C-alpha cells in the first residue's frame, strides 16, 4: 500500500494512483483560489483519501502565509465536503477510517466511564 502525501498531481496522475490501488492525501492547498484540484478531489473515492496539515507548510485559505496548524484541518474537510456534496463530518469520518486502515491502527476499545455525579 502507498499514500501520495500532499497530492498535487493532475486528474490523469490521480487516476493512475487510484488504478494502482494507492491512496491520496489532501492538504490546505486544495482551498487556494488558484487550486486545480477540484476535479481530483471529486474523483477520489471516499475510501481512498486522507486529509493532512503538512504542518508547518501549506495552511488552508484564509491562513495562507501563516504557519499551518492542526486547528485548520477542518477547512480542508470543509472544502472536500463542498466539492463532494457531503458533510464535513462525513469527510472527517472517512479520513479517520482510511488512516486507521492504512496505518493498521486497531480501533480503540472504549469503555463506559461513570461520571461520579448523582442522578
PDB file of C-alpha atoms in Angstrom:
ATOM      1  CA  UNK A   1       0.000   0.000   0.000  1.00  0.00           C
ATOM      2  CA  UNK A   2       1.025   3.593  -0.533  1.00  0.00           C
ATOM      3  CA  UNK A   3      -0.296   7.061   0.152  1.00  0.00           C
ATOM      4  CA  UNK A   4       0.601  10.016  -2.038  1.00  0.00           C
ATOM      5  CA  UNK A   5       1.278  12.604   0.661  1.00  0.00           C
ATOM      6  CA  UNK A   6       0.379  16.222  -0.124  1.00  0.00           C
ATOM      7  CA  UNK A   7      -1.002  15.244  -3.530  1.00  0.00           C
ATOM      8  CA  UNK A   8      -0.743  17.971  -6.159  1.00  0.00           C
ATOM      9  CA  UNK A   9      -0.918  15.959  -9.371  1.00  0.00           C
ATOM     10  CA  UNK A  10      -3.443  16.290 -12.157  1.00  0.00           C
ATOM     11  CA  UNK A  11      -6.507  14.140 -12.701  1.00  0.00           C
ATOM     12  CA  UNK A  12      -4.669  11.761 -15.072  1.00  0.00           C
ATOM     13  CA  UNK A  13      -1.984  11.053 -12.471  1.00  0.00           C
ATOM     14  CA  UNK A  14      -4.637  10.758  -9.746  1.00  0.00           C
ATOM     15  CA  UNK A  15      -6.417   8.086 -11.794  1.00  0.00           C
ATOM     16  CA  UNK A  16      -3.117   6.208 -12.225  1.00  0.00           C
ATOM     17  CA  UNK A  17      -2.553   6.327  -8.460  1.00  0.00           C
ATOM     18  CA  UNK A  18      -6.065   5.011  -7.822  1.00  0.00           C
ATOM     19  CA  UNK A  19      -5.754   2.322 -10.515  1.00  0.00           C
ATOM     20  CA  UNK A  20      -2.613   1.081  -8.752  1.00  0.00           C
ATOM     21  CA  UNK A  21      -4.652   0.686  -5.560  1.00  0.00           C
ATOM     22  CA  UNK A  22      -2.953   3.529  -3.721  1.00  0.00           C
ATOM     23  CA  UNK A  23      -4.321   6.381  -1.626  1.00  0.00           C
ATOM     24  CA  UNK A  24      -4.236  10.168  -1.958  1.00  0.00           C
ATOM     25  CA  UNK A  25      -3.807  12.700   0.840  1.00  0.00           C
ATOM     26  CA  UNK A  26      -5.043  16.295   0.583  1.00  0.00           C
ATOM     27  CA  UNK A  27      -3.695  19.415   2.314  1.00  0.00           C
ATOM     28  CA  UNK A  28      -4.726  23.041   2.663  1.00  0.00           C
ATOM     29  CA  UNK A  29      -3.569  23.722  -0.888  1.00  0.00           C
ATOM     30  CA  UNK A  30      -6.938  22.460  -2.181  1.00  0.00           C
ATOM     31  CA  UNK A  31      -8.559  25.545  -0.613  1.00  0.00           C
ATOM     32  CA  UNK A  32      -6.496  28.078  -2.589  1.00  0.00           C
ATOM     33  CA  UNK A  33      -8.230  30.217  -5.213  1.00  0.00           C
ATOM     34  CA  UNK A  34      -5.737  29.063  -7.866  1.00  0.00           C
ATOM     35  CA  UNK A  35      -6.092  25.371  -6.956  1.00  0.00           C
ATOM     36  CA  UNK A  36      -6.541  22.985  -9.869  1.00  0.00           C
ATOM     37  CA  UNK A  37      -7.518  20.117  -7.564  1.00  0.00           C
ATOM     38  CA  UNK A  38     -11.338  20.321  -7.599  1.00  0.00           C
ATOM     39  CA  UNK A  39     -11.792  17.543 -10.164  1.00  0.00           C
ATOM     40  CA  UNK A  40      -9.173  15.395  -8.427  1.00  0.00           C
ATOM     41  CA  UNK A  41     -10.994  15.736  -5.097  1.00  0.00           C
ATOM     42  CA  UNK A  42     -14.273  14.765  -6.778  1.00  0.00           C
ATOM     43  CA  UNK A  43     -12.599  11.777  -8.466  1.00  0.00           C
ATOM     44  CA  UNK A  44     -11.053  10.180  -5.384  1.00  0.00           C
ATOM     45  CA  UNK A  45     -13.454   7.683  -3.745  1.00  0.00           C
ATOM     46  CA  UNK A  46     -14.399   8.076  -0.092  1.00  0.00           C
ATOM     47  CA  UNK A  47     -12.345   5.029   0.900  1.00  0.00           C
ATOM     48  CA  UNK A  48      -9.114   6.206  -0.767  1.00  0.00           C
ATOM     49  CA  UNK A  49      -8.248   9.624   0.693  1.00  0.00           C
ATOM     50  CA  UNK A  50      -6.854  11.157   3.843  1.00  0.00           C
ATOM     51  CA  UNK A  51      -6.564  14.769   4.946  1.00  0.00           C
ATOM     52  CA  UNK A  52      -3.414  16.236   6.462  1.00  0.00           C
ATOM     53  CA  UNK A  53      -1.886  19.520   7.548  1.00  0.00           C
ATOM     54  CA  UNK A  54       1.642  19.148   6.136  1.00  0.00           C
ATOM     55  CA  UNK A  55       2.403  21.409   9.104  1.00  0.00           C
ATOM     56  CA  UNK A  56       4.080  23.876   9.204  1.00  0.00           C
ATOM     57  CA  UNK A  57       3.534  24.279   5.453  1.00  0.00           C
ATOM     58  CA  UNK A  58       0.509  24.767   3.170  1.00  0.00           C
ATOM     59  CA  UNK A  59      -2.048  26.274   5.542  1.00  0.00           C
ATOM     60  CA  UNK A  60      -5.552  26.466   4.091  1.00  0.00           C
ATOM     61  CA  UNK A  61      -7.227  29.673   2.997  1.00  0.00           C
ATOM     62  CA  UNK A  62      -7.652  32.155   4.758  1.00  0.00           C
ATOM     63  CA  UNK A  63      -4.451  31.336   6.685  1.00  0.00           C
ATOM     64  CA  UNK A  64      -2.146  31.181   3.667  1.00  0.00           C
ATOM     65  CA  UNK A  65       1.232  32.688   4.510  1.00  0.00           C
ATOM     66  CA  UNK A  66       0.949  31.713   8.178  1.00  0.00           C
ATOM     67  CA  UNK A  67       2.352  28.687   9.965  1.00  0.00           C
ATOM     68  CA  UNK A  68      -0.042  25.778   9.461  1.00  0.00           C
ATOM     69  CA  UNK A  69      -1.725  24.104  12.415  1.00  0.00           C
ATOM     70  CA  UNK A  70      -3.920  21.068  13.047  1.00  0.00           C
ATOM     71  CA  UNK A  71      -6.515  23.633  14.160  1.00  0.00           C
ATOM     72  CA  UNK A  72      -7.013  24.476  10.465  1.00  0.00           C
ATOM     73  CA  UNK A  73      -7.650  20.905   9.304  1.00  0.00           C
ATOM     74  CA  UNK A  74     -11.407  21.410   9.415  1.00  0.00           C
ATOM     75  CA  UNK A  75     -11.033  23.845   6.491  1.00  0.00           C
ATOM     76  CA  UNK A  76      -9.615  21.052   4.317  1.00  0.00           C
ATOM     77  CA  UNK A  77     -12.516  18.795   5.329  1.00  0.00           C
ATOM     78  CA  UNK A  78     -14.999  21.578   4.572  1.00  0.00           C
ATOM     79  CA  UNK A  79     -13.563  22.085   1.069  1.00  0.00           C
ATOM     80  CA  UNK A  80     -13.714  18.359   0.301  1.00  0.00           C
ATOM     81  CA  UNK A  81     -17.287  18.254   1.628  1.00  0.00           C
ATOM     82  CA  UNK A  82     -18.260  21.185  -0.593  1.00  0.00           C
ATOM     83  CA  UNK A  83     -16.783  19.527  -3.688  1.00  0.00           C
ATOM     84  CA  UNK A  84     -18.289  16.099  -2.961  1.00  0.00           C
ATOM     85  CA  UNK A  85     -21.684  17.378  -1.797  1.00  0.00           C
ATOM     86  CA  UNK A  86     -21.439  15.773   1.637  1.00  0.00           C
ATOM     87  CA  UNK A  87     -20.909  16.990   5.190  1.00  0.00           C
ATOM     88  CA  UNK A  88     -17.539  17.796   6.765  1.00  0.00           C
ATOM     89  CA  UNK A  89     -18.324  15.134   9.395  1.00  0.00           C
ATOM     90  CA  UNK A  90     -18.582  12.515   6.638  1.00  0.00           C
ATOM     91  CA  UNK A  91     -15.224  13.655   5.261  1.00  0.00           C
ATOM     92  CA  UNK A  92     -13.612  13.510   8.710  1.00  0.00           C
ATOM     93  CA  UNK A  93     -15.057  10.053   9.389  1.00  0.00           C
ATOM     94  CA  UNK A  94     -13.836   8.707   6.043  1.00  0.00           C
ATOM     95  CA  UNK A  95     -10.352  10.163   6.518  1.00  0.00           C
ATOM     96  CA  UNK A  96     -10.187   8.700  10.034  1.00  0.00           C
ATOM     97  CA  UNK A  97     -11.285   5.242   8.886  1.00  0.00           C
ATOM     98  CA  UNK A  98      -8.908   5.323   5.916  1.00  0.00           C
ATOM     99  CA  UNK A  99      -5.951   6.368   8.079  1.00  0.00           C
ATOM    100  CA  UNK A 100      -6.728   3.710  10.692  1.00  0.00           C
ATOM    101  CA  UNK A 101      -6.853   1.054   7.967  1.00  0.00           C
ATOM    102  CA  UNK A 102      -3.767   2.305   6.092  1.00  0.00           C
ATOM    103  CA  UNK A 103      -1.570   2.562   9.193  1.00  0.00           C
ATOM    104  CA  UNK A 104      -3.064  -0.653  10.635  1.00  0.00           C
ATOM    105  CA  UNK A 105      -4.104   1.037  13.865  1.00  0.00           C
ATOM    106  CA  UNK A 106      -6.624  -1.076  15.772  1.00  0.00           C
ATOM    107  CA  UNK A 107      -9.851   0.599  16.774  1.00  0.00           C
ATOM    108  CA  UNK A 108      -9.605   1.764  20.375  1.00  0.00           C
ATOM    109  CA  UNK A 109     -11.642  -0.155  22.876  1.00  0.00           C
ATOM    110  CA  UNK A 110     -13.890   2.395  24.502  1.00  0.00           C
ATOM    111  CA  UNK A 111     -15.350   1.511  27.869  1.00  0.00           C
ATOM    112  CA  UNK A 112     -18.139   3.427  29.601  1.00  0.00           C
ATOM    113  CA  UNK A 113     -16.933   5.589  32.460  1.00  0.00           C
ATOM    114  CA  UNK A 114     -19.120   6.625  35.359  1.00  0.00           C
ATOM    115  CA  UNK A 115     -19.264  10.376  35.754  1.00  0.00           C
ATOM    116  CA  UNK A 116     -19.417  10.262  39.534  1.00  0.00           C
ATOM    117  CA  UNK A 117     -22.431  12.563  39.517  1.00  0.00           C
ATOM    118  CA  UNK A 118     -25.571  11.561  41.322  1.00  0.00           C
ATOM    119  CA  UNK A 119     -28.804  11.417  39.410  1.00  0.00           C
TER     120      UNK A 119
END
